[in-house]
């Protein structure tokens, strides 16, 4: 019963705070959408499949921060740059990604590209705080025995990884932090992580 009450409290907390927050930041959302369209005509949002609770895939939303032909550009860039290919296969991201637009660089540096994930929270697919939303390939390749544990909760917009170094950490450290969060999660802990996230975003620590 206590676990049920804890999950209910977390869901109510997530939905209430997100609903109020969405209203408050709506002017910012509109401005970002305008800038994205102005710099590179195409979709405002980018949805990439991630693995959620119970192993169920869902479209994880972000503001589009790359050019519209990003996939083709990525394949060509990796083929021409062995070091970048190695980085991509190791981290599933590039520190100096040529596909990122000027406004996209700002969004990524400030983590504002992740704001549309508030809609994932309102849809019940994500939490404000939780393990990082990952793709199936990452789950299979890096999580091992932790993969089953990962699928017991909703992934979060922020979490231990985001307040503990972000891209300055190794992948094994990120998995360990996800495991630690799930095993020790609490509403008070979520509030602490949300508070720390504000400072991390303001200082732009570990973002790229």
GROMACS .gro file of C-alpha atoms in nm:
model
  208
    1UNK     CA    1   0.000   0.000   0.000
    2UNK     CA    2   0.283   0.241   0.085
    3UNK     CA    3   0.435   0.188  -0.262
    4UNK     CA    4   0.096   0.257  -0.420
    5UNK     CA    5   0.056   0.578  -0.218
    6UNK     CA    6   0.410   0.683  -0.309
    7UNK     CA    7   0.347   0.631  -0.680
    8UNK     CA    8   0.014   0.815  -0.658
    9UNK     CA    9   0.177   1.109  -0.481
   10UNK     CA   10   0.451   1.124  -0.745
   11UNK     CA   11   0.196   1.118  -1.029
   12UNK     CA   12  -0.011   1.396  -0.871
   13UNK     CA   13   0.306   1.599  -0.805
   14UNK     CA   14   0.428   1.552  -1.162
   15UNK     CA   15   0.099   1.642  -1.328
   16UNK     CA   16   0.017   1.941  -1.105
   17UNK     CA   17   0.360   2.104  -1.124
   18UNK     CA   18   0.389   2.039  -1.497
   19UNK     CA   19   0.043   2.178  -1.576
   20UNK     CA   20   0.111   2.501  -1.387
   21UNK     CA   21   0.463   2.527  -1.526
   22UNK     CA   22   0.346   2.482  -1.885
   23UNK     CA   23   0.111   2.778  -1.852
   24UNK     CA   24   0.385   2.993  -1.699
   25UNK     CA   25   0.644   2.922  -1.969
   26UNK     CA   26   0.408   2.928  -2.268
   27UNK     CA   27   0.550   3.261  -2.401
   28UNK     CA   28   0.899   3.108  -2.398
   29UNK     CA   29   0.773   2.799  -2.583
   30UNK     CA   30   0.618   3.018  -2.853
   31UNK     CA   31   0.936   3.223  -2.894
   32UNK     CA   32   1.157   2.915  -2.927
   33UNK     CA   33   0.919   2.768  -3.185
   34UNK     CA   34   0.941   3.092  -3.385
   35UNK     CA   35   1.322   3.091  -3.381
   36UNK     CA   36   1.341   2.726  -3.492
   37UNK     CA   37   1.112   2.791  -3.788
   38UNK     CA   38   1.298   3.107  -3.883
   39UNK     CA   39   1.642   2.941  -3.893
   40UNK     CA   40   1.556   2.610  -4.059
   41UNK     CA   41   1.205   2.554  -4.200
   42UNK     CA   42   1.064   2.223  -4.092
   43UNK     CA   43   0.905   2.063  -3.785
   44UNK     CA   44   0.929   2.249  -3.455
   45UNK     CA   45   0.942   1.933  -3.249
   46UNK     CA   46   1.150   1.621  -3.284
   47UNK     CA   47   1.015   1.292  -3.151
   48UNK     CA   48   1.252   1.003  -3.093
   49UNK     CA   49   1.145   0.665  -2.963
   50UNK     CA   50   1.252   0.593  -2.606
   51UNK     CA   51   1.178   0.305  -2.370
   52UNK     CA   52   0.937   0.378  -2.087
   53UNK     CA   53   0.782   0.199  -1.794
   54UNK     CA   54   0.721  -0.174  -1.847
   55UNK     CA   55   0.949  -0.159  -2.151
   56UNK     CA   56   0.687   0.026  -2.355
   57UNK     CA   57   0.826   0.252  -2.631
   58UNK     CA   58   0.700   0.611  -2.651
   59UNK     CA   59   0.780   0.923  -2.860
   60UNK     CA   60   1.007   1.144  -2.648
   61UNK     CA   61   0.961   1.507  -2.752
   62UNK     CA   62   1.228   1.773  -2.790
   63UNK     CA   63   1.257   2.103  -2.970
   64UNK     CA   64   1.427   2.031  -3.301
   65UNK     CA   65   1.787   2.145  -3.269
   66UNK     CA   66   1.924   1.999  -3.593
   67UNK     CA   67   1.885   2.056  -3.965
   68UNK     CA   68   1.602   1.863  -4.128
   69UNK     CA   69   1.836   1.627  -4.320
   70UNK     CA   70   2.027   1.537  -4.004
   71UNK     CA   71   2.030   1.160  -4.053
   72UNK     CA   72   2.186   1.177  -4.398
   73UNK     CA   73   2.439   1.433  -4.277
   74UNK     CA   74   2.528   1.212  -3.978
   75UNK     CA   75   2.601   0.907  -4.191
   76UNK     CA   76   2.825   1.106  -4.424
   77UNK     CA   77   3.005   1.278  -4.135
   78UNK     CA   78   3.074   0.950  -3.951
   79UNK     CA   79   3.198   0.787  -4.271
   80UNK     CA   80   3.446   1.070  -4.321
   81UNK     CA   81   3.556   1.102  -3.955
   82UNK     CA   82   3.667   0.780  -3.780
   83UNK     CA   83   3.719   0.957  -3.445
   84UNK     CA   84   3.365   1.093  -3.455
   85UNK     CA   85   3.234   0.747  -3.543
   86UNK     CA   86   3.409   0.601  -3.239
   87UNK     CA   87   3.264   0.878  -3.017
   88UNK     CA   88   2.915   0.814  -3.156
   89UNK     CA   89   2.935   0.439  -3.098
   90UNK     CA   90   3.060   0.498  -2.743
   91UNK     CA   91   2.831   0.784  -2.632
   92UNK     CA   92   2.542   0.792  -2.882
   93UNK     CA   93   2.612   1.166  -2.923
   94UNK     CA   94   2.880   1.401  -3.059
   95UNK     CA   95   3.035   1.686  -2.865
   96UNK     CA   96   3.081   1.891  -3.184
   97UNK     CA   97   2.784   1.785  -3.391
   98UNK     CA   98   2.780   1.959  -3.733
   99UNK     CA   99   2.406   1.901  -3.769
  100UNK     CA  100   2.309   2.138  -3.488
  101UNK     CA  101   2.158   2.473  -3.591
  102UNK     CA  102   2.260   2.806  -3.427
  103UNK     CA  103   1.943   2.818  -3.214
  104UNK     CA  104   1.988   2.447  -3.153
  105UNK     CA  105   2.327   2.511  -2.991
  106UNK     CA  106   2.167   2.757  -2.752
  107UNK     CA  107   1.883   2.519  -2.672
  108UNK     CA  108   2.121   2.233  -2.600
  109UNK     CA  109   2.362   2.443  -2.395
  110UNK     CA  110   2.075   2.561  -2.176
  111UNK     CA  111   1.882   2.229  -2.189
  112UNK     CA  112   1.581   2.418  -2.325
  113UNK     CA  113   1.557   2.165  -2.609
  114UNK     CA  114   1.411   1.923  -2.354
  115UNK     CA  115   1.121   2.149  -2.253
  116UNK     CA  116   0.867   1.970  -2.479
  117UNK     CA  117   0.908   1.664  -2.258
  118UNK     CA  118   0.658   1.836  -2.031
  119UNK     CA  119   0.399   1.706  -2.278
  120UNK     CA  120   0.532   1.353  -2.220
  121UNK     CA  121   0.473   1.411  -1.847
  122UNK     CA  122   0.118   1.531  -1.908
  123UNK     CA  123   0.057   1.224  -2.126
  124UNK     CA  124   0.176   0.998  -1.843
  125UNK     CA  125   0.482   0.868  -2.033
  126UNK     CA  126   0.749   1.043  -1.825
  127UNK     CA  127   0.806   1.191  -1.481
  128UNK     CA  128   0.970   1.519  -1.390
  129UNK     CA  129   1.245   1.317  -1.218
  130UNK     CA  130   1.360   0.969  -1.310
  131UNK     CA  131   1.623   0.770  -1.499
  132UNK     CA  132   1.735   0.903  -1.837
  133UNK     CA  133   1.504   0.814  -2.127
  134UNK     CA  134   1.707   0.576  -2.344
  135UNK     CA  135   1.661   0.392  -2.672
  136UNK     CA  136   1.630   0.013  -2.691
  137UNK     CA  137   1.983  -0.022  -2.829
  138UNK     CA  138   2.129   0.156  -2.526
  139UNK     CA  139   1.921  -0.055  -2.289
  140UNK     CA  140   2.040  -0.377  -2.453
  141UNK     CA  141   2.405  -0.272  -2.487
  142UNK     CA  142   2.481  -0.095  -2.160
  143UNK     CA  143   2.225  -0.169  -1.889
  144UNK     CA  144   2.266  -0.547  -1.847
  145UNK     CA  145   2.087  -0.665  -1.531
  146UNK     CA  146   1.982  -0.305  -1.461
  147UNK     CA  147   1.759  -0.305  -1.772
  148UNK     CA  148   1.479  -0.488  -1.590
  149UNK     CA  149   1.496  -0.241  -1.302
  150UNK     CA  150   1.494   0.052  -1.545
  151UNK     CA  151   1.160  -0.064  -1.686
  152UNK     CA  152   0.989  -0.052  -1.344
  153UNK     CA  153   0.959   0.329  -1.346
  154UNK     CA  154   0.894   0.616  -1.585
  155UNK     CA  155   1.202   0.794  -1.724
  156UNK     CA  156   1.244   1.156  -1.618
  157UNK     CA  157   1.308   1.496  -1.772
  158UNK     CA  158   1.582   1.535  -1.512
  159UNK     CA  159   1.751   1.301  -1.268
  160UNK     CA  160   2.072   1.212  -1.086
  161UNK     CA  161   2.269   1.214  -1.412
  162UNK     CA  162   2.167   1.570  -1.497
  163UNK     CA  163   2.277   1.705  -1.155
  164UNK     CA  164   2.593   1.492  -1.132
  165UNK     CA  165   2.801   1.595  -1.430
  166UNK     CA  166   2.581   1.504  -1.727
  167UNK     CA  167   2.804   1.462  -2.033
  168UNK     CA  168   3.116   1.477  -1.814
  169UNK     CA  169   3.031   1.130  -1.678
  170UNK     CA  170   3.100   0.789  -1.831
  171UNK     CA  171   2.816   0.570  -1.953
  172UNK     CA  172   2.875   0.318  -1.676
  173UNK     CA  173   2.843   0.599  -1.421
  174UNK     CA  174   2.513   0.708  -1.579
  175UNK     CA  175   2.372   0.356  -1.553
  176UNK     CA  176   2.486   0.335  -1.190
  177UNK     CA  177   2.313   0.666  -1.115
  178UNK     CA  178   1.990   0.546  -1.276
  179UNK     CA  179   2.005   0.232  -1.063
  180UNK     CA  180   2.074   0.432  -0.747
  181UNK     CA  181   1.783   0.667  -0.816
  182UNK     CA  182   1.533   0.386  -0.873
  183UNK     CA  183   1.639   0.200  -0.559
  184UNK     CA  184   1.627   0.510  -0.339
  185UNK     CA  185   1.357   0.728  -0.498
  186UNK     CA  186   1.129   0.945  -0.288
  187UNK     CA  187   0.919   1.256  -0.337
  188UNK     CA  188   1.155   1.457  -0.119
  189UNK     CA  189   1.448   1.330  -0.324
  190UNK     CA  190   1.270   1.440  -0.643
  191UNK     CA  191   1.224   1.789  -0.503
  192UNK     CA  192   1.596   1.809  -0.417
  193UNK     CA  193   1.693   1.697  -0.769
  194UNK     CA  194   1.457   1.949  -0.928
  195UNK     CA  195   1.609   2.226  -0.717
  196UNK     CA  196   1.964   2.120  -0.810
  197UNK     CA  197   1.862   2.103  -1.178
  198UNK     CA  198   1.787   2.476  -1.175
  199UNK     CA  199   2.144   2.547  -1.068
  200UNK     CA  200   2.296   2.305  -1.318
  201UNK     CA  201   2.098   2.454  -1.607
  202UNK     CA  202   2.184   2.809  -1.498
  203UNK     CA  203   2.557   2.724  -1.491
  204UNK     CA  204   2.529   2.511  -1.810
  205UNK     CA  205   2.737   2.237  -1.645
  206UNK     CA  206   2.815   1.929  -1.855
  207UNK     CA  207   2.581   2.020  -2.142
  208UNK     CA  208   2.649   1.989  -2.515
   0.00000   0.00000   0.00000
